[in-house]
Coordinates of C-alpha atoms in Angstrom, one line a residue:
Chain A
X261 CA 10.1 49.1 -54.6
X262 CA 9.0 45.3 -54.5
X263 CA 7.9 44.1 -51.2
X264 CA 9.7 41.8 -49.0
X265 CA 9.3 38.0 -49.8
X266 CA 8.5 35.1 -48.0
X267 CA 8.0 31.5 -47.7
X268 CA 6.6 29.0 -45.4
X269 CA 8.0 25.3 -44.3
X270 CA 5.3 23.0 -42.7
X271 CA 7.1 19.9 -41.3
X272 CA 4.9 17.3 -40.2
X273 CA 3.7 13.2 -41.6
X274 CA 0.5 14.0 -40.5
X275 CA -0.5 16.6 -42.9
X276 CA 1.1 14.6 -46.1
X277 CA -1.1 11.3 -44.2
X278 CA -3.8 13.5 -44.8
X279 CA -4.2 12.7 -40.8
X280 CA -4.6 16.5 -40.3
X281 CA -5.8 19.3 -42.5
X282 CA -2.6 22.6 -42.4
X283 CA -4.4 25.8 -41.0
X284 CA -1.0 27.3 -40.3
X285 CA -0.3 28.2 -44.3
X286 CA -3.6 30.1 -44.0
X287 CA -3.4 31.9 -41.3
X288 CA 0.7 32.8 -42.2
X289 CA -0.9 33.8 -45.8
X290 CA -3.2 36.6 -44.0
X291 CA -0.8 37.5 -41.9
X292 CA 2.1 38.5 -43.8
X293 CA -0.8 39.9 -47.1
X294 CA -1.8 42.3 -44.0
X295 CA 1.7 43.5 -43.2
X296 CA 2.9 43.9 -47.0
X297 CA 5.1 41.1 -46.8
X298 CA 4.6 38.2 -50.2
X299 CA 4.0 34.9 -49.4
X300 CA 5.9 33.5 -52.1
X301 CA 5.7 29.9 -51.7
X302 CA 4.7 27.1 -49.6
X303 CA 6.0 23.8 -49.0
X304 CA 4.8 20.4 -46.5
X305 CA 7.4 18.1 -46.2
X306 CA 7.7 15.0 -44.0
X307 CA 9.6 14.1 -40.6
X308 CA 12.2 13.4 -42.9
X309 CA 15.8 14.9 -41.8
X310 CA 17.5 14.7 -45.2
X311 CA 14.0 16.8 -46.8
X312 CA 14.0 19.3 -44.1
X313 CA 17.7 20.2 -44.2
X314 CA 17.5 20.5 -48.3
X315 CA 14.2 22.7 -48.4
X316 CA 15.4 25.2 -45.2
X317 CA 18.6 25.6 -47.3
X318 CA 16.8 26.2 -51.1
X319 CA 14.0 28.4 -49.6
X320 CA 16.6 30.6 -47.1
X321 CA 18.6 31.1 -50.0
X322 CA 15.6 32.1 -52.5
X323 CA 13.3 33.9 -50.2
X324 CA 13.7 36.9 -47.6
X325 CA 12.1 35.1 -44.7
X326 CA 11.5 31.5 -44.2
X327 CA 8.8 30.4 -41.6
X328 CA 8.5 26.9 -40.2
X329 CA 6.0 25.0 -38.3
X330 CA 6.0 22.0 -36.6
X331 CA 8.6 18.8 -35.3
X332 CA 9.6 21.3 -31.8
X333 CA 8.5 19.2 -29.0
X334 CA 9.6 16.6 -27.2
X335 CA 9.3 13.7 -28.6
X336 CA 11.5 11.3 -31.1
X337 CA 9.9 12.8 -34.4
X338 CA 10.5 16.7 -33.4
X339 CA 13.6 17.0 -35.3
X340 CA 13.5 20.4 -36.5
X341 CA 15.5 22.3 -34.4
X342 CA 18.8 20.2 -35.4
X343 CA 17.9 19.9 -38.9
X344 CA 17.8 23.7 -39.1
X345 CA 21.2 23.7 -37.2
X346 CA 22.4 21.4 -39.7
X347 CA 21.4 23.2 -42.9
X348 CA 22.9 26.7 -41.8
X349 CA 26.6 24.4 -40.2
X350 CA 26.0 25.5 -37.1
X351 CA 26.4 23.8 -33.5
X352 CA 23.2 22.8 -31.6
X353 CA 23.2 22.6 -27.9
X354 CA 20.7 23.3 -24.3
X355 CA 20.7 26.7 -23.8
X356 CA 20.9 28.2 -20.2
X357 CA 18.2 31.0 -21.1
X358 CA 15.9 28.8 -22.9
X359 CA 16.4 26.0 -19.8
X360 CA 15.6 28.6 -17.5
X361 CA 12.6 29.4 -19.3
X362 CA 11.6 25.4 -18.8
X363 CA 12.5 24.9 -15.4
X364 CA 10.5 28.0 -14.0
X365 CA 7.3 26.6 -16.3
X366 CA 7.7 23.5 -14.9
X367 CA 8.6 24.4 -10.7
X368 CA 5.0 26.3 -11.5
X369 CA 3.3 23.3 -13.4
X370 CA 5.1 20.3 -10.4
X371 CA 6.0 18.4 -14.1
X372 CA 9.7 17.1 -14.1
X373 CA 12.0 18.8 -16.8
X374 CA 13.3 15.3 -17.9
X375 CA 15.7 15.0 -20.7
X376 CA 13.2 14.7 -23.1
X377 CA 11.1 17.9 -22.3
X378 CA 14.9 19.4 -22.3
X379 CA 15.6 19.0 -25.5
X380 CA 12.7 21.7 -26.0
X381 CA 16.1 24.1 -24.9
X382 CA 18.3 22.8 -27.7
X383 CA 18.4 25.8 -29.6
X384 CA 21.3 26.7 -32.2
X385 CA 24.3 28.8 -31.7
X386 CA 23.5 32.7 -32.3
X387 CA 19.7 32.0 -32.3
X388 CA 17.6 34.5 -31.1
X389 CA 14.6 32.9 -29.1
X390 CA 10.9 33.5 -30.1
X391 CA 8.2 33.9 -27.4
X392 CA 5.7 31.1 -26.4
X393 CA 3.0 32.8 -24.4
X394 CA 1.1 29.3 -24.7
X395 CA 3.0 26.8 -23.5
X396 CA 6.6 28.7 -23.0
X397 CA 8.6 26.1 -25.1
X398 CA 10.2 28.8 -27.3
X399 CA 10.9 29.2 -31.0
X400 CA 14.3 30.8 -32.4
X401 CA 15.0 32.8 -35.6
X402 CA 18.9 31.8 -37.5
X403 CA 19.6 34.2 -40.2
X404 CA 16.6 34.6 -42.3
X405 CA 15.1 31.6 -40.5
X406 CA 11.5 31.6 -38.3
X407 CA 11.6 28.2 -36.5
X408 CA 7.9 27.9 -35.0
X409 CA 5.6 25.4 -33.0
X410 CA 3.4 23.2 -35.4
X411 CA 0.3 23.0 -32.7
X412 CA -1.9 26.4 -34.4
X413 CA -2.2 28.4 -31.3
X414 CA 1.7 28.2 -30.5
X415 CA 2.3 29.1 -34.0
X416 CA -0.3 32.1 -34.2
X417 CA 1.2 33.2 -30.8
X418 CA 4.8 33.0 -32.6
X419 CA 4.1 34.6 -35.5
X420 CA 2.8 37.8 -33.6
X421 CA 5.9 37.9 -31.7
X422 CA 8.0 37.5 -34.8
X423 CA 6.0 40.0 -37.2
X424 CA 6.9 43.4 -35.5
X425 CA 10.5 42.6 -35.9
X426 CA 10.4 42.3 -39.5
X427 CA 10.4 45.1 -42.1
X428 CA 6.9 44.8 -44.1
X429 CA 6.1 46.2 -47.5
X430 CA 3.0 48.4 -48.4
X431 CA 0.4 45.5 -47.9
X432 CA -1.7 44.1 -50.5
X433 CA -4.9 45.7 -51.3
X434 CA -7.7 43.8 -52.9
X435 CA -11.3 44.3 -54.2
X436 CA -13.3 41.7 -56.1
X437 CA -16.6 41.9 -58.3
X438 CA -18.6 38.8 -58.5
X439 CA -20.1 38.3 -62.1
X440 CA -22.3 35.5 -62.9
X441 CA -21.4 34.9 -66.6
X442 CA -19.2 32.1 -67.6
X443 CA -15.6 32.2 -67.4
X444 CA -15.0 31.5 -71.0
X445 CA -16.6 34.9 -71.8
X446 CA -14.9 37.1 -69.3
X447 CA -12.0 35.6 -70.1
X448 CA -11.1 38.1 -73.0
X449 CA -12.2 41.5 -71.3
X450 CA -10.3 40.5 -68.5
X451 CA -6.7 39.8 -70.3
X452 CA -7.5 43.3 -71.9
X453 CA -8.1 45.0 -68.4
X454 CA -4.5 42.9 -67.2
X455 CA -2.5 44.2 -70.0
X456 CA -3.6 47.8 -69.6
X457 CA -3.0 47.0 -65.7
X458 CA 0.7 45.4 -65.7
X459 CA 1.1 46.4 -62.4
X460 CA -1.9 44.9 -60.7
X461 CA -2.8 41.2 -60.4
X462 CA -6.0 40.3 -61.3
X463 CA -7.0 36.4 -60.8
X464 CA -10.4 34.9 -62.2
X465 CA -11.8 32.5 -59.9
X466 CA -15.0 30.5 -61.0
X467 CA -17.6 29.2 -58.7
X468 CA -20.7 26.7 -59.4
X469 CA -23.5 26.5 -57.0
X470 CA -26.8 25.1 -57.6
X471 CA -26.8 25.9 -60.8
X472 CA -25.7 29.4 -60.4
X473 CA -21.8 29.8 -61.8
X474 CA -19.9 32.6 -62.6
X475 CA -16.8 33.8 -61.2
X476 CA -14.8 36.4 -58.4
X477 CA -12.7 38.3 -60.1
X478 CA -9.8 39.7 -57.8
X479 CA -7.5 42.8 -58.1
X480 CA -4.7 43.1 -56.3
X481 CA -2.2 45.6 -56.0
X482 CA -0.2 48.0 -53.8
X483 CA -1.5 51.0 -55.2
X484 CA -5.0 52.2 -54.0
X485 CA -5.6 54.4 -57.1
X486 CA -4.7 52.0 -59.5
X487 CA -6.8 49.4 -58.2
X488 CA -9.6 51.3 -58.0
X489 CA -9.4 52.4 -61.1
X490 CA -9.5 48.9 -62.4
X491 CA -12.3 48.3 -60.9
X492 CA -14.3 50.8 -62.1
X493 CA -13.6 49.5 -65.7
X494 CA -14.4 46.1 -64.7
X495 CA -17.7 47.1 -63.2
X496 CA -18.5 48.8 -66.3
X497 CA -17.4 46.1 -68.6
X498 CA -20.1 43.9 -67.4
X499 CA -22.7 46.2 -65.8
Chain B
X285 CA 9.1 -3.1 -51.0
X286 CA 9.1 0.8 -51.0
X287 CA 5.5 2.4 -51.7
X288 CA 5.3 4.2 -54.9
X289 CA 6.2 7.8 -54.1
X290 CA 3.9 11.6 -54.8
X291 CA 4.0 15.3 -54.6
X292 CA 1.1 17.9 -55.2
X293 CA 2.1 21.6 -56.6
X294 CA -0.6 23.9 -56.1
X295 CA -0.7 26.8 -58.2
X296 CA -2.3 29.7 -57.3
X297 CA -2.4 33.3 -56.0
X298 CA -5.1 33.1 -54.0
X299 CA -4.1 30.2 -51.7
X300 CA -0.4 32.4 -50.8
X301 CA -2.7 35.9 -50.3
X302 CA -4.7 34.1 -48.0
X303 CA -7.8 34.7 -49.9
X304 CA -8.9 31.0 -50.0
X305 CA -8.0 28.4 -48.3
X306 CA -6.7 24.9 -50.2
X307 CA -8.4 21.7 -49.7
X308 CA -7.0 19.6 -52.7
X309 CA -4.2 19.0 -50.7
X310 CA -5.7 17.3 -47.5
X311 CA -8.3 15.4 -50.3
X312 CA -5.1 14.4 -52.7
X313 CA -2.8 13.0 -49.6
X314 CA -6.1 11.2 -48.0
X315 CA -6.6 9.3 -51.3
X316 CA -3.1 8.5 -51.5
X317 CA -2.3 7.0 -48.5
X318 CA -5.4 5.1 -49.1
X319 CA -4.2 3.3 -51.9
X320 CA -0.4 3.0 -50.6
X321 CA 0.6 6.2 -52.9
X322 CA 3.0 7.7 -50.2
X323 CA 3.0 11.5 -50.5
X324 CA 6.3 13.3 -49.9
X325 CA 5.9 16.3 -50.4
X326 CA 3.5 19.3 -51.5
X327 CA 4.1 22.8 -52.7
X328 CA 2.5 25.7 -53.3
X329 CA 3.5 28.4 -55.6
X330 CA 1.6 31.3 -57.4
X331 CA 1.0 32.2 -60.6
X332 CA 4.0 32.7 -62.0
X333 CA 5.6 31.4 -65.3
X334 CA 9.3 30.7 -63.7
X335 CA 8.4 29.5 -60.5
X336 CA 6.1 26.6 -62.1
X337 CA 7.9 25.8 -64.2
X338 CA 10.8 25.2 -61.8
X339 CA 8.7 23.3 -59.5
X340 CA 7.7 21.2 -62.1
X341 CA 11.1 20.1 -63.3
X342 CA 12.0 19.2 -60.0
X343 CA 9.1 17.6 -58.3
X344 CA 8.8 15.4 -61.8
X345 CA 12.3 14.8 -61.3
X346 CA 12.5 13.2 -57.5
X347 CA 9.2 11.8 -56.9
X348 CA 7.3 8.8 -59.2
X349 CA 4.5 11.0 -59.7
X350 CA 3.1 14.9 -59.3
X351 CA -0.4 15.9 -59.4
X352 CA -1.0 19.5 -60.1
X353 CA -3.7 21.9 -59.1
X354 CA -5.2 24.9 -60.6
X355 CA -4.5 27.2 -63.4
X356 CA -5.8 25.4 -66.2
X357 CA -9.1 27.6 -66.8
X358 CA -9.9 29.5 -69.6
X359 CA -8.9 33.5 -68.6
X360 CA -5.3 35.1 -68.9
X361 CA -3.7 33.7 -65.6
X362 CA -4.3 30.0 -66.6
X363 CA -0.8 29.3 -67.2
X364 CA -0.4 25.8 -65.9
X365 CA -0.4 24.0 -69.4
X366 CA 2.0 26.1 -71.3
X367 CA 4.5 25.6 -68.3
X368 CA 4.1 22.3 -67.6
X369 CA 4.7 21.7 -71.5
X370 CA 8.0 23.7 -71.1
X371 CA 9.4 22.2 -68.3
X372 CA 9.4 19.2 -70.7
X373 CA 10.6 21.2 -73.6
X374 CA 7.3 20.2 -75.6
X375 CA 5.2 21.4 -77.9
X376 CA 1.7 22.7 -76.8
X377 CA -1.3 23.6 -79.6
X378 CA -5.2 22.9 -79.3
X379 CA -5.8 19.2 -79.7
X380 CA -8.6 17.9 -81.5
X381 CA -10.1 15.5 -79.0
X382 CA -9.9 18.2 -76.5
X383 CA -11.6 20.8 -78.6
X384 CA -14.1 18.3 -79.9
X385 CA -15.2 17.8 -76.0
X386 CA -15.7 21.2 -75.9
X387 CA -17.4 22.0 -78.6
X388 CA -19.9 19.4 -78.1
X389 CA -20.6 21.0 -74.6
X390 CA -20.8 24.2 -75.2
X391 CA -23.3 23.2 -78.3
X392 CA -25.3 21.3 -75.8
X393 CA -25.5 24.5 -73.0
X394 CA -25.7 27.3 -76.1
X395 CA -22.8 29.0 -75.2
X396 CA -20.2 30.1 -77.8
X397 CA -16.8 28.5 -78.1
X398 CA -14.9 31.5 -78.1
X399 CA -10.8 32.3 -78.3
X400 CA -11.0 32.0 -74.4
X401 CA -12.7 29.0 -73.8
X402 CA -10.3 27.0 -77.0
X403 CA -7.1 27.8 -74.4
X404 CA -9.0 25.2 -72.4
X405 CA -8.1 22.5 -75.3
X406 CA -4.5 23.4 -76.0
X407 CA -2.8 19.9 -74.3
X408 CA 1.1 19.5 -75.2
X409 CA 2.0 16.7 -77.7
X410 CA 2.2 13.2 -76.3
X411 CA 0.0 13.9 -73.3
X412 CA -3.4 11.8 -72.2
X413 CA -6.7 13.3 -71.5
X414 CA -7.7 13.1 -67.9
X415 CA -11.2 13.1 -68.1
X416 CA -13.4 15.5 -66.5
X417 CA -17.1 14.9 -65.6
X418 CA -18.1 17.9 -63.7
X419 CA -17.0 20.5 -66.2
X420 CA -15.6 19.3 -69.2
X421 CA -12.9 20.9 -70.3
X422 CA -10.0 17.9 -69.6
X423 CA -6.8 17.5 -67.5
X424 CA -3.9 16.1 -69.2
X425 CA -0.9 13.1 -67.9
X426 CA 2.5 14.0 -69.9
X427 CA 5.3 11.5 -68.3
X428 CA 4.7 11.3 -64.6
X429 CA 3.1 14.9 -64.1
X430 CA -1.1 14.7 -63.8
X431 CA -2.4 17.9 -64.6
X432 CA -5.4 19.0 -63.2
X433 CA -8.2 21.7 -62.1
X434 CA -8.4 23.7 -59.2
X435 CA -11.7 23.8 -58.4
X436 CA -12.2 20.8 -55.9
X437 CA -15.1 19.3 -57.2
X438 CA -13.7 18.9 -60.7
X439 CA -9.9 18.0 -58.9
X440 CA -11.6 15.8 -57.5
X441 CA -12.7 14.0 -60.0
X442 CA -10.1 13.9 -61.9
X443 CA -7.9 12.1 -58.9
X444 CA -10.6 9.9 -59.6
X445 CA -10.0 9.3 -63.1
X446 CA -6.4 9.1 -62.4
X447 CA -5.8 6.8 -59.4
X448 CA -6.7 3.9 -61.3
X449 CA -3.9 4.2 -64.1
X450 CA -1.5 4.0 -61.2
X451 CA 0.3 1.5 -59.5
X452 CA -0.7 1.3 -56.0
X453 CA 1.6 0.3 -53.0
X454 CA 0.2 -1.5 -49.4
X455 CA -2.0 0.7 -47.9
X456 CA -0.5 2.6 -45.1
X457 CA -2.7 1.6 -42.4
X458 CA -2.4 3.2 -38.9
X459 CA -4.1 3.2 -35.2
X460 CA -3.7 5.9 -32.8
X461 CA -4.2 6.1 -28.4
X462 CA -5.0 9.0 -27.3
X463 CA -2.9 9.7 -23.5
X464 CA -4.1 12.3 -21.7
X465 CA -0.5 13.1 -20.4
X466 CA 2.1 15.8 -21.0
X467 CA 4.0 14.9 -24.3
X468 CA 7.2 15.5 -22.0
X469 CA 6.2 12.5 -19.8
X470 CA 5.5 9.8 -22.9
X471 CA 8.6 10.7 -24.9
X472 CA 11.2 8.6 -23.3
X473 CA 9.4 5.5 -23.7
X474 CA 7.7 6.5 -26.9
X475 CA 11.6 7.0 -28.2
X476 CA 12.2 3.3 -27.2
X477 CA 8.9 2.2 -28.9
X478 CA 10.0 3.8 -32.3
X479 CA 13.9 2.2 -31.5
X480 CA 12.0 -1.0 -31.4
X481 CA 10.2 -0.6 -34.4
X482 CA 12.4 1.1 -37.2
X483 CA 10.0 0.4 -39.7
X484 CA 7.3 2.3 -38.2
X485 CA 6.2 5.5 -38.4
X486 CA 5.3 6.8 -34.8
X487 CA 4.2 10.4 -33.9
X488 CA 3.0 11.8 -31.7
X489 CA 0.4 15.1 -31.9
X490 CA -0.2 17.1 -28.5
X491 CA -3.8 18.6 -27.9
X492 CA -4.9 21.5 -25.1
X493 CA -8.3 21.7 -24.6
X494 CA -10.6 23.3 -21.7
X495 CA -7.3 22.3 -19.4
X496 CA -7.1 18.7 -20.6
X497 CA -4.0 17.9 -22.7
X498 CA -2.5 14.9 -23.9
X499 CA -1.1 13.6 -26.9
X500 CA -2.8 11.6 -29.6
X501 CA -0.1 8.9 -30.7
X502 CA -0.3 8.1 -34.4
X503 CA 1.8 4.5 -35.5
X504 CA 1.7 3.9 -39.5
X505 CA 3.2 1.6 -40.9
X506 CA 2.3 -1.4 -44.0
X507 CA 2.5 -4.4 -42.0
X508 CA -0.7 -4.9 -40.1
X509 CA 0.6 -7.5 -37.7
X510 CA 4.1 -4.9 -36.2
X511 CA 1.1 -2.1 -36.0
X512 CA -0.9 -4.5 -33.6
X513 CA 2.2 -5.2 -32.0
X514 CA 3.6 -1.8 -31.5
X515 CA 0.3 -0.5 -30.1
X516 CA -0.2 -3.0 -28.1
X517 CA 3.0 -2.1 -26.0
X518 CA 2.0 1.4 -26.3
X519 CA -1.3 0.4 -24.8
X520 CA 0.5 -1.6 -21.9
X521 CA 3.4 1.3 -21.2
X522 CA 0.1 3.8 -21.0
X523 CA -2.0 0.9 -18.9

């Protein structure tokens, strides 16, 4: 049976800005590889209500899981949590557990929960919330829907609070061979060794490095034997 | 005027595994927003016939130009020129040019110019060579879709190569404060700020760190004289 399938949203002007570098893609990627779920495609998109409300609905409907990161604070810009509302027609509105949650944080912390640290409880009708054991704002999942903090620790923390409730796959086993030949002549073996694999992927990736190139080749599948067995005719290809 | 508009589709395997991390992304949307090129959007989707070629038709469709990554190598899952050149419905064949380039370099190092390494030169009709100086084989522009390597030394070189043929916008420039307050204390006012200046960008990114935390405040816009402006009421709200 195929694995699950998965994508993941990243919301946020400062990664398109080039202001920040994403490290939430990557660590999601690992993640879900080690759980046997496919990370099936990514997207960034900007603070941008109209381009968040289009991609939650085209990647709910394509993908078993949709994670998103980012635009849940306080502030103006977070506009997430009512976008997502939005793209599954559903109200949006404080909820009393996720207030509570707030206002015990912030009797502990002597802050004010003003209306803008409020709107942190704004969570869509039939939402279930997701755990913050960072900094107790929560998350909520909507249908197929993972809505997440963009700031890395609140996410990493969410997505280990979200992964045991989901149904994973047989995970993704890899080995590579490093083989310091040009591309352009292990390029043939290799096709050879994928057609007699269908099953397995097996990705060529070159490297160049001081003057030593070659490439990692990578085989993937979710069947041990087989991809052990490719590997011992790739290591004897080029031995 | 409204800047020119981007998206970047990475293609790859490796980057939705986990295996490797991107970096063309955070280089492409640095350079763009460098010369006024704003970037909308960026994707990531593995190797897989149907899914690039989807993302292809509809990036080329809503944004003025896409830059591609990866998948243009010589071995059996380099697929990123035949399905760029069916998303247009065009024609794709080795190119003399193209195979002229290659065969001059691979006379120079003493390697052969095998089947594998002539997938390299197959460019669909009508497109322009993107040059490439790190590794010869070329990229290729057909309509508004740039075409380009994976490897981020050559990508980046061919953004290189590239950013000149297009039509810049004003540079988004930007100047940020960094407030060492809760982000649920600077919201209400930072909410007025952005009220006051609609044509501004203003975000706001919270940091933790050893127990100090804060928010960096980001304001981007293209006319120099409403950033100074807007910061410097940001500067005086913060005094």
């Amino acid at each position: 049976m195929a694995n699950p399938t998965a994508a993941i949203l990243v919301i946020g002007d400062e990664i398109l800005s080039g202001r920040t570098r994403d490290s939430n893609m990557h660590y999601l990627a690992r993640e879900l590889t080690r759980v046997g779920i496919d990370l099936q495609e990514a997207r960034v998109v900007s603070d941008n209500r109209r381009a968040i409300i289009k991609a939650v609905k085209s990647l709910s409907a394509a993908y078993g899981s949709v994670f998103t990161s980012g635009g849940i604070g306080p502030t103006h810009d977070d506009i997430t949590a009512e976008c997502v509302a939005e793209a599954f027609d559903t109200p949006i509105s404080i909820r009393d557990d996720a207030r509570a949650l707030l206002a015990a944080h912030y009797a502990r912390t002597g802050a004010e929960l003003n209306e803008a640290r409020l709107r942190m409880a704004r969570i869509p009708d039939g939402a279930t919330l997701i755990e913050n054991p960072v900094s107790v704002a929560p998350g909520f999942t909507i249908q197929n829907v993972h809505v997440m903090a963009g700031v890395p620790a609140v996410f990493e923390a969410m997505v280990a609070s979200v992964l045991p409730t989901l149904t994973g796959g047989s995970p993704l086993l890899s080995q590579s061979l490093r083989i310091e030949r040009g591309e352009g002549e292990i390029a043939g073996p290799l096709s050879k060794l994928a057609d007699d694999f269908p099953e397995l992927s097996i990705g060529s990736y070159p490297f160049q490095n001081n003057g030593i190139y070659g490439a990692n080749i990578v085989i993937r599948g979710h069947d041990g034997a087989q991809v052990d067995a490719a590997m011992t005719r790739l290591s004897e290809m080029f031995a």
